[in-house]
Short mmCIF file of C-alpha atoms and ligand atoms in Angstrom, two decimals:
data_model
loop_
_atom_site.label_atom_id
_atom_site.label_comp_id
_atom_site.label_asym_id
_atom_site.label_seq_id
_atom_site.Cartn_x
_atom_site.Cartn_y
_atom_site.Cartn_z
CA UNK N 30 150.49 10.38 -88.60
CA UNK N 31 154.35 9.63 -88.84
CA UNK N 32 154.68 6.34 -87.95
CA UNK N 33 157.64 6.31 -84.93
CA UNK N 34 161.33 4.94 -86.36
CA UNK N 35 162.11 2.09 -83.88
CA UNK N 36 164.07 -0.09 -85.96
CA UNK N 37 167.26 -0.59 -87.30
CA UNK N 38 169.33 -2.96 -89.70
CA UNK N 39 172.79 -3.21 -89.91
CA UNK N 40 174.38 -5.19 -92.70
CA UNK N 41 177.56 -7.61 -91.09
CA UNK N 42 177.95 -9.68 -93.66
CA UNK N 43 180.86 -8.63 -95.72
CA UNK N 44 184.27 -10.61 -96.21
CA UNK N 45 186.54 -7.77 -94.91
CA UNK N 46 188.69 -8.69 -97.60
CA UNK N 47 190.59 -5.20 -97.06
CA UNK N 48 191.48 -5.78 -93.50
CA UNK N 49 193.14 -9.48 -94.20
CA UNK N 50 194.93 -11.22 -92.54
CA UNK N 51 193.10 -9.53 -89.37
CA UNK N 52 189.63 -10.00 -91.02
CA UNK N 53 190.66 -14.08 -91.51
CA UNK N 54 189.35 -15.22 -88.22
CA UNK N 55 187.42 -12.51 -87.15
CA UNK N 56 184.89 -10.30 -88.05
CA UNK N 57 185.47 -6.52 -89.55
CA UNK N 58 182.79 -5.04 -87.22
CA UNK N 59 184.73 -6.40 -84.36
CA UNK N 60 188.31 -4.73 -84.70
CA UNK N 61 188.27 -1.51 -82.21
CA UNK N 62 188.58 1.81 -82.53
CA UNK N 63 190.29 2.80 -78.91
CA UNK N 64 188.41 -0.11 -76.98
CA UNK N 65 184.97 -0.80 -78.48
CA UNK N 66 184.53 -2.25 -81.27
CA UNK N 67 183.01 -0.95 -84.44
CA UNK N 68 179.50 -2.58 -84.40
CA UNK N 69 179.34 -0.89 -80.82
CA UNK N 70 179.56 2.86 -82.45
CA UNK N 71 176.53 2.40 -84.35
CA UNK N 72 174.62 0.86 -82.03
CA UNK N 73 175.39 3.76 -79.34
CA UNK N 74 174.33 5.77 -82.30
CA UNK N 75 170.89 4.47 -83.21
CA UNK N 76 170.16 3.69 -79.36
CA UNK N 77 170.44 7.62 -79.11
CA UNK N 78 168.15 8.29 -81.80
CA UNK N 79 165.52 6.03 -80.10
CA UNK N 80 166.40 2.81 -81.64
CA UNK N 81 164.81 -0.25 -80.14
CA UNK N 82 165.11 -2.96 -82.26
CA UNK N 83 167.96 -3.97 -84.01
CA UNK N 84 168.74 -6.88 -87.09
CA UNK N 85 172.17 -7.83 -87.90
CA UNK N 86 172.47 -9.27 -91.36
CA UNK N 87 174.82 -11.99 -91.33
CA UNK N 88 177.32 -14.29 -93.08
CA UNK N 89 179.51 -17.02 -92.57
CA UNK N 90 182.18 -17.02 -90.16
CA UNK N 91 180.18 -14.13 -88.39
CA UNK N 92 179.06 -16.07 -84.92
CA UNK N 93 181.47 -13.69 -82.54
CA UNK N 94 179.27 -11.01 -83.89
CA UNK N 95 175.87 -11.86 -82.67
CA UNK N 96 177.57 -13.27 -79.32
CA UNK N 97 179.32 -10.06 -78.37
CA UNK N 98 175.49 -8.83 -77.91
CA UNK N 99 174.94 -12.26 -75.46
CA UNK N 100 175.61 -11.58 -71.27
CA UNK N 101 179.10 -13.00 -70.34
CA UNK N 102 178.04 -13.93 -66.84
CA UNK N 103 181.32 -15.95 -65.76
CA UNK N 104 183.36 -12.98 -66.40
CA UNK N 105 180.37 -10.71 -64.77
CA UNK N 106 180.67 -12.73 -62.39
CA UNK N 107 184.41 -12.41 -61.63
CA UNK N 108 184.62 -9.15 -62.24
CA UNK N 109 182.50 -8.37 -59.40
CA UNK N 110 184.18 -10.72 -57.11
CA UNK N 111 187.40 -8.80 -57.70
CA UNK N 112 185.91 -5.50 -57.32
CA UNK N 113 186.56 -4.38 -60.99
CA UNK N 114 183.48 -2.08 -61.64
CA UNK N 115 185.18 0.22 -64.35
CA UNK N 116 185.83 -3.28 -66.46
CA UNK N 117 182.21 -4.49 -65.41
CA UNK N 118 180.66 -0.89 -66.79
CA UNK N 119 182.39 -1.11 -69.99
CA UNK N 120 181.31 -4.70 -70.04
CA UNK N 121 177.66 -3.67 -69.83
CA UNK N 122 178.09 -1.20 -73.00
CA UNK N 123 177.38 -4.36 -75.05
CA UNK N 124 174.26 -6.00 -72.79
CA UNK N 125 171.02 -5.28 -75.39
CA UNK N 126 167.38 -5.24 -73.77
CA UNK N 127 166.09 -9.11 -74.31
CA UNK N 128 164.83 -10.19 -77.58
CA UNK N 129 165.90 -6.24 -79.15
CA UNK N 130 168.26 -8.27 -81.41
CA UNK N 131 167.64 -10.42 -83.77
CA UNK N 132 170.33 -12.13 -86.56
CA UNK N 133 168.85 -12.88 -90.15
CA UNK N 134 171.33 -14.72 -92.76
CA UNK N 135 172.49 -13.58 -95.87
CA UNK N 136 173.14 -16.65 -97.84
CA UNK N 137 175.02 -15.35 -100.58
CA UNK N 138 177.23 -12.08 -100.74
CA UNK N 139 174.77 -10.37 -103.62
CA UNK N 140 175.16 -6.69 -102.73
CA UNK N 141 174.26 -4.31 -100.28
CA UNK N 142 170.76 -3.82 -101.22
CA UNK N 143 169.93 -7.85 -101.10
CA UNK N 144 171.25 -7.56 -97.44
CA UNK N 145 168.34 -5.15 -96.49
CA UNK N 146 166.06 -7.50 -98.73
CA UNK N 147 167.03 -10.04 -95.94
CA UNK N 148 165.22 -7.98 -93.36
CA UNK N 149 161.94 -7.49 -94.91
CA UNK N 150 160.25 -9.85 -92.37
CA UNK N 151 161.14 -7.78 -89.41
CA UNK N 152 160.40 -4.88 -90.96
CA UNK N 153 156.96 -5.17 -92.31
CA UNK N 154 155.58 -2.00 -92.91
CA UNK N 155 157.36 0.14 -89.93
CA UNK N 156 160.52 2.95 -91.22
CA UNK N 157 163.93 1.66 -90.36
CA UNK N 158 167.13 2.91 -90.30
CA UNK N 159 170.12 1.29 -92.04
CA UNK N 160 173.25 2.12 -90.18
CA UNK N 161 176.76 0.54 -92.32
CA UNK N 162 178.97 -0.10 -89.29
CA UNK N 163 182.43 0.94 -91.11
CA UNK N 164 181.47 4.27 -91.09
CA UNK N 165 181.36 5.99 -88.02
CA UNK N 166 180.49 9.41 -87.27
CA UNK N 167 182.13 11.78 -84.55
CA UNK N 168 179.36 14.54 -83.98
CA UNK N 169 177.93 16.69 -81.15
CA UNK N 170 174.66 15.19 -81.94
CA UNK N 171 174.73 11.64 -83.02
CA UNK N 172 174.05 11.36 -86.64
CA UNK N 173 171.16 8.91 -86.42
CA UNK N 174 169.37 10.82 -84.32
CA UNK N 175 170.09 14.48 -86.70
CA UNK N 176 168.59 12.20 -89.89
CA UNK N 177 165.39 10.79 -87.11
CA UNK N 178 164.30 14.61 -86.59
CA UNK N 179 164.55 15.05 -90.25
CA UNK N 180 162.94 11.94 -90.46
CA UNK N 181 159.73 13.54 -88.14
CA UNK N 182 160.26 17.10 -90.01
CA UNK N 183 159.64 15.32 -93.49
CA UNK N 184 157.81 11.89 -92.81
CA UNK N 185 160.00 11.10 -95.55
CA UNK N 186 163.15 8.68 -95.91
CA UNK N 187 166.57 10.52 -95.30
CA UNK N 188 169.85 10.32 -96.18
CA UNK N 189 173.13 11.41 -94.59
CA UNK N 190 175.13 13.20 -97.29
CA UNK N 191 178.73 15.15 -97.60
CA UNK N 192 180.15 16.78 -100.79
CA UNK N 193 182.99 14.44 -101.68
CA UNK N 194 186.05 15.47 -103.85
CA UNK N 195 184.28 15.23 -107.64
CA UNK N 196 187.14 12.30 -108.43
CA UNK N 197 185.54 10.25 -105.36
CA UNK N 198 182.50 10.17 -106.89
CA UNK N 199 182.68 6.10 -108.19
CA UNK N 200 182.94 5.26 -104.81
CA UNK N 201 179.47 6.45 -103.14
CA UNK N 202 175.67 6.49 -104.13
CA UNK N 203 175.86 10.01 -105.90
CA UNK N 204 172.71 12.34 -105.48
CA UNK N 205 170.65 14.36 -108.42
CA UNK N 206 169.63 17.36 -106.42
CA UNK N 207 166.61 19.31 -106.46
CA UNK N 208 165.54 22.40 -103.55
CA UNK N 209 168.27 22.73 -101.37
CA UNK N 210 168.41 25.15 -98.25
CA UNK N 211 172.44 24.29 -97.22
CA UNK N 212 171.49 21.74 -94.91
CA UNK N 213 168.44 19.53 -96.46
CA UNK N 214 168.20 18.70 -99.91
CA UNK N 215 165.75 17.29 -102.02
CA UNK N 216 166.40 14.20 -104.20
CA UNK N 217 165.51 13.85 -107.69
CA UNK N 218 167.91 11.03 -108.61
CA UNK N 219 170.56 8.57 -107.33
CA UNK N 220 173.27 6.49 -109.22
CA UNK N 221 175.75 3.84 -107.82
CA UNK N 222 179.52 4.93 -107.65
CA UNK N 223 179.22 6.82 -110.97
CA UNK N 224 182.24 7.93 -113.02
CA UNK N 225 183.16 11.89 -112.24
CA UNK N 226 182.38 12.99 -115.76
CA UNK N 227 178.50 11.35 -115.28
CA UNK N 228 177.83 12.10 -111.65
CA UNK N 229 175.04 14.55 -111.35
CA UNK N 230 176.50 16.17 -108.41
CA UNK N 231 179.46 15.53 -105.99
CA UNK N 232 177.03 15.18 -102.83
CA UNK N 233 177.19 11.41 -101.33
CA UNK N 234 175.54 9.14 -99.19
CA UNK N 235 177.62 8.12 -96.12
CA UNK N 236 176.46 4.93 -94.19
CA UNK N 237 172.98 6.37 -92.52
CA UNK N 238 169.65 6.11 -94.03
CA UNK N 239 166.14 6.49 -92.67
CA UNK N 240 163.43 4.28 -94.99
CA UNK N 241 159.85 4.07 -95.42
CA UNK N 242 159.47 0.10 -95.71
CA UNK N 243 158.17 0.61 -99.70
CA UNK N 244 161.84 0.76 -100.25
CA UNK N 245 162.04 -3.79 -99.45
CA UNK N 246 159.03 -3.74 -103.04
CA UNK N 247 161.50 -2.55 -105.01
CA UNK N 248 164.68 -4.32 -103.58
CA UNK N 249 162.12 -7.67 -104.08
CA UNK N 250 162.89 -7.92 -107.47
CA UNK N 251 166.37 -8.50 -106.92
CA UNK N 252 168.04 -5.99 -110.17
CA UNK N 253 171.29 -5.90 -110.69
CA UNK N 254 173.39 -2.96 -110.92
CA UNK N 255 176.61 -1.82 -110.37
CA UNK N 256 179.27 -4.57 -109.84
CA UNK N 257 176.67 -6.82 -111.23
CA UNK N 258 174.98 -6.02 -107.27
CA UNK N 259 171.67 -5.29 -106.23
CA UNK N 260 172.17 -2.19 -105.07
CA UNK N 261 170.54 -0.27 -102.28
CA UNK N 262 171.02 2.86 -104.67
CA UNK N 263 168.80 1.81 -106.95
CA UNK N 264 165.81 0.63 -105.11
CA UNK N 265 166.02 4.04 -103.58
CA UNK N 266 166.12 5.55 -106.67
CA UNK N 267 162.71 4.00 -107.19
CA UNK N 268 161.01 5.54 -104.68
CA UNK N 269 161.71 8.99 -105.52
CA UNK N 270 158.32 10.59 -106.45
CA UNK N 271 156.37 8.25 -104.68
CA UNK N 272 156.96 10.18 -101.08
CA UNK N 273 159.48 13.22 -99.59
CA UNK N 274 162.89 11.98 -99.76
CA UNK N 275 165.95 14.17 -98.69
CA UNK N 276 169.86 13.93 -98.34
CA UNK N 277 171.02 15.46 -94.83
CA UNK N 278 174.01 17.63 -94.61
CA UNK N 279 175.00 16.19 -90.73
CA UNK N 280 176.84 17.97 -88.70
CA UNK N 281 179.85 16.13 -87.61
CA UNK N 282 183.07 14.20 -89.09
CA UNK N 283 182.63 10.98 -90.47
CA UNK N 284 185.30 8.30 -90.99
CA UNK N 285 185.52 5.37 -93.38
CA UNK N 286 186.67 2.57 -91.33
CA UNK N 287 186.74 0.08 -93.91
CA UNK N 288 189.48 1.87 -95.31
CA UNK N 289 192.64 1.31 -93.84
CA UNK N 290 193.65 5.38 -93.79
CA UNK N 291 190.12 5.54 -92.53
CA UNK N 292 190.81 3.57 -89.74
CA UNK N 293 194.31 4.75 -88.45
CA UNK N 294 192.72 8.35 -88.54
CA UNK N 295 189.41 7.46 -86.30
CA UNK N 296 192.18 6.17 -84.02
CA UNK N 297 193.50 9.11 -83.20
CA UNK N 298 190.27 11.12 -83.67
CA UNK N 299 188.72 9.25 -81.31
CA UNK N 300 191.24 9.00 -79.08
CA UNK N 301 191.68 12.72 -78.81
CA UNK N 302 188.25 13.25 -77.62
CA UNK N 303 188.70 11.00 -74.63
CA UNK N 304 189.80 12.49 -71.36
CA UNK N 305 191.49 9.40 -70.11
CA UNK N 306 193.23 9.34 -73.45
CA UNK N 307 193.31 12.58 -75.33
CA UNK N 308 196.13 14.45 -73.39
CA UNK N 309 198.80 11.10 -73.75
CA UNK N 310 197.73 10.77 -77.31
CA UNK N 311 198.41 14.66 -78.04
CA UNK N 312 201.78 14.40 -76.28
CA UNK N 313 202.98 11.26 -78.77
CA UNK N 314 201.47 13.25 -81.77
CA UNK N 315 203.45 16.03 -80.77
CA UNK N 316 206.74 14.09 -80.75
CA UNK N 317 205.71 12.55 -84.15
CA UNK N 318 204.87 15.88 -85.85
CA UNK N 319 208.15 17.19 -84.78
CA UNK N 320 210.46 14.29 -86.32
CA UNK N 321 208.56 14.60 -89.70
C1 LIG X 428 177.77 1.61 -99.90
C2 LIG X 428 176.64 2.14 -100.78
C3 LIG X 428 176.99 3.53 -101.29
C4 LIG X 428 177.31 4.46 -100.12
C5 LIG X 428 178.43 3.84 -99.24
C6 LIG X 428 178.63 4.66 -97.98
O1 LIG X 428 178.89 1.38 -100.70
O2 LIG X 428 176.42 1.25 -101.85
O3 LIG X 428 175.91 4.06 -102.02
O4 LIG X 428 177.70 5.73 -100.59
O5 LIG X 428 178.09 2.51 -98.85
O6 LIG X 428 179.68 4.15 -97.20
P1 LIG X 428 180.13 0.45 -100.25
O7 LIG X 428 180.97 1.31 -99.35
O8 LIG X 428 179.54 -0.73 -99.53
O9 LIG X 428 180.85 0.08 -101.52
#
């Protein structure tokens, strides 16, 4: 029996130090893309892939995060007194099912993979998915919910992957591949932002994973890697052999948000696909185009 994926933990804590001085007083996750903030995108995405329960992994000077997820009755409240219902509905995108949230403290910034160590007590033994909120996906079929039925195909932990150029390679978790059919491939290794001439392929891991909960044993013993982190790379890299695990080829366009090119670019993408939006935004691209 597969046990059903129902949770999901994503990892707020970081400094932002790329975004500065908009990062100073406020959190990454929160700047928008169009009108909803990051953190918002991924958990639209994981509530489509039948997400449920969610833990935010948190640092200092990250309160405004957990309370954009609390009700804001006054303005509720006012909004429906001045007959506002298209503000009220957008409102309600961020209203979470009670007690489906929970926020667990990361004392100290020691790397990606001692964030998820943070969850382990509200994981337990249950899968999870990890979703990293500066990446966001634009996609037919939300990417969570293409690496959840790969999840059920395999009853193994997934990965979301995309060939990067082979000079990118130091900045992503870099897959050793085994059997692969173009759109699922087996892992036989990973390695941490390795150097082009010693990555074993050019395949990466974008922000999405789907874990069996064996993956918080090996992140327990706290190894450092790269940057002197301990990295989620390398705890994954321990349970290869010990269960199915397989990199995804998703469908869809993904964009680095913590990046500021990233960023300008899910603007517009984003933007474009909006029908209250898209046709203004192609017009002002147009004029742009023309005067380069
Ligand atoms: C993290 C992971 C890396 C992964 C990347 C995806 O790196 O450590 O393996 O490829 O996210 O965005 P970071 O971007 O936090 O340096």
């Amino acid at each position: 029996m597969i046990k059903p994926l129902r949770k999901a933990v994503l990892p707020v804590a970081g400094l932002g130090t790329r975004f500065l001085p908009a990062t100073k007083a406020m959190a990454k996750e929160m700047l928008p893309v169009v009108d909803r903030p990051l953190i918002q995108y991924s958990i639209d995405e994981a509530r489509a892939a039948g997400i449920e329960q969610f833990c935010m992994i948190t640092g200092r000077g990250k309160t405004a995060l957990v309370e954009y997820f609390d009700r804001a009755y006054e303005l509720e409240a006012t909004l429906k007194e001045r007959g506002k219902p298209e503000a009220l509905a957008a409102l309600r995108e961020s209203s979470m099912q009670p007690g489906s949230i929970v926020a667990v403290r990361q004392q100290e910034p020691l790397g990606l993979g001692h964030a998820i160590w943070c969850a382990r007590s509200f994981i337990g033994d249950d899968p999870f998915a990890i979703l990293l909120p500066d990446d966001i996906v634009l996609s037919k079929m939300p990417c969570l919910q293409q690496l959840a039925e790969a999840y059920q195909e395999t009853g193994g932990s997934v990965v979301a992957v995309t060939e990067v150029p082979h000079e990118h390679t130091n900045r992503y978790g870099i897959l050793k591949v085994g059997a692969d059919d173009g759109r699922m491939v087996e892992v036989t290794g990973l390695v941490e932002k390795p150097r082009p001439e010693d990555a074993p392929s050019n395949l990466s891991i974008i922000g999405r994973y789907v874990l069996t909960a064996d993956v918080m044993t090996h992140l327990g013993r706290l190894e450092r890697g790269a940057g002197n982190e301990v990295q989620l790379t390398d705890a994954m890299a321990k349970m290869i052999g010990n269960g199915p695990f397989h990199g995804l080829r998703y469908e869809g366009r993904r964009f680095d948000c913590g990046d500021k090119i990233g960023f300008l670019e899910a603007q517009i993408a984003f933007a474009l696909e909006r029908p209250d939006l898209g046709p203004a935004v192609r017009d002002f691209l147009r004029t742009y185009v023309g005067q380069l």
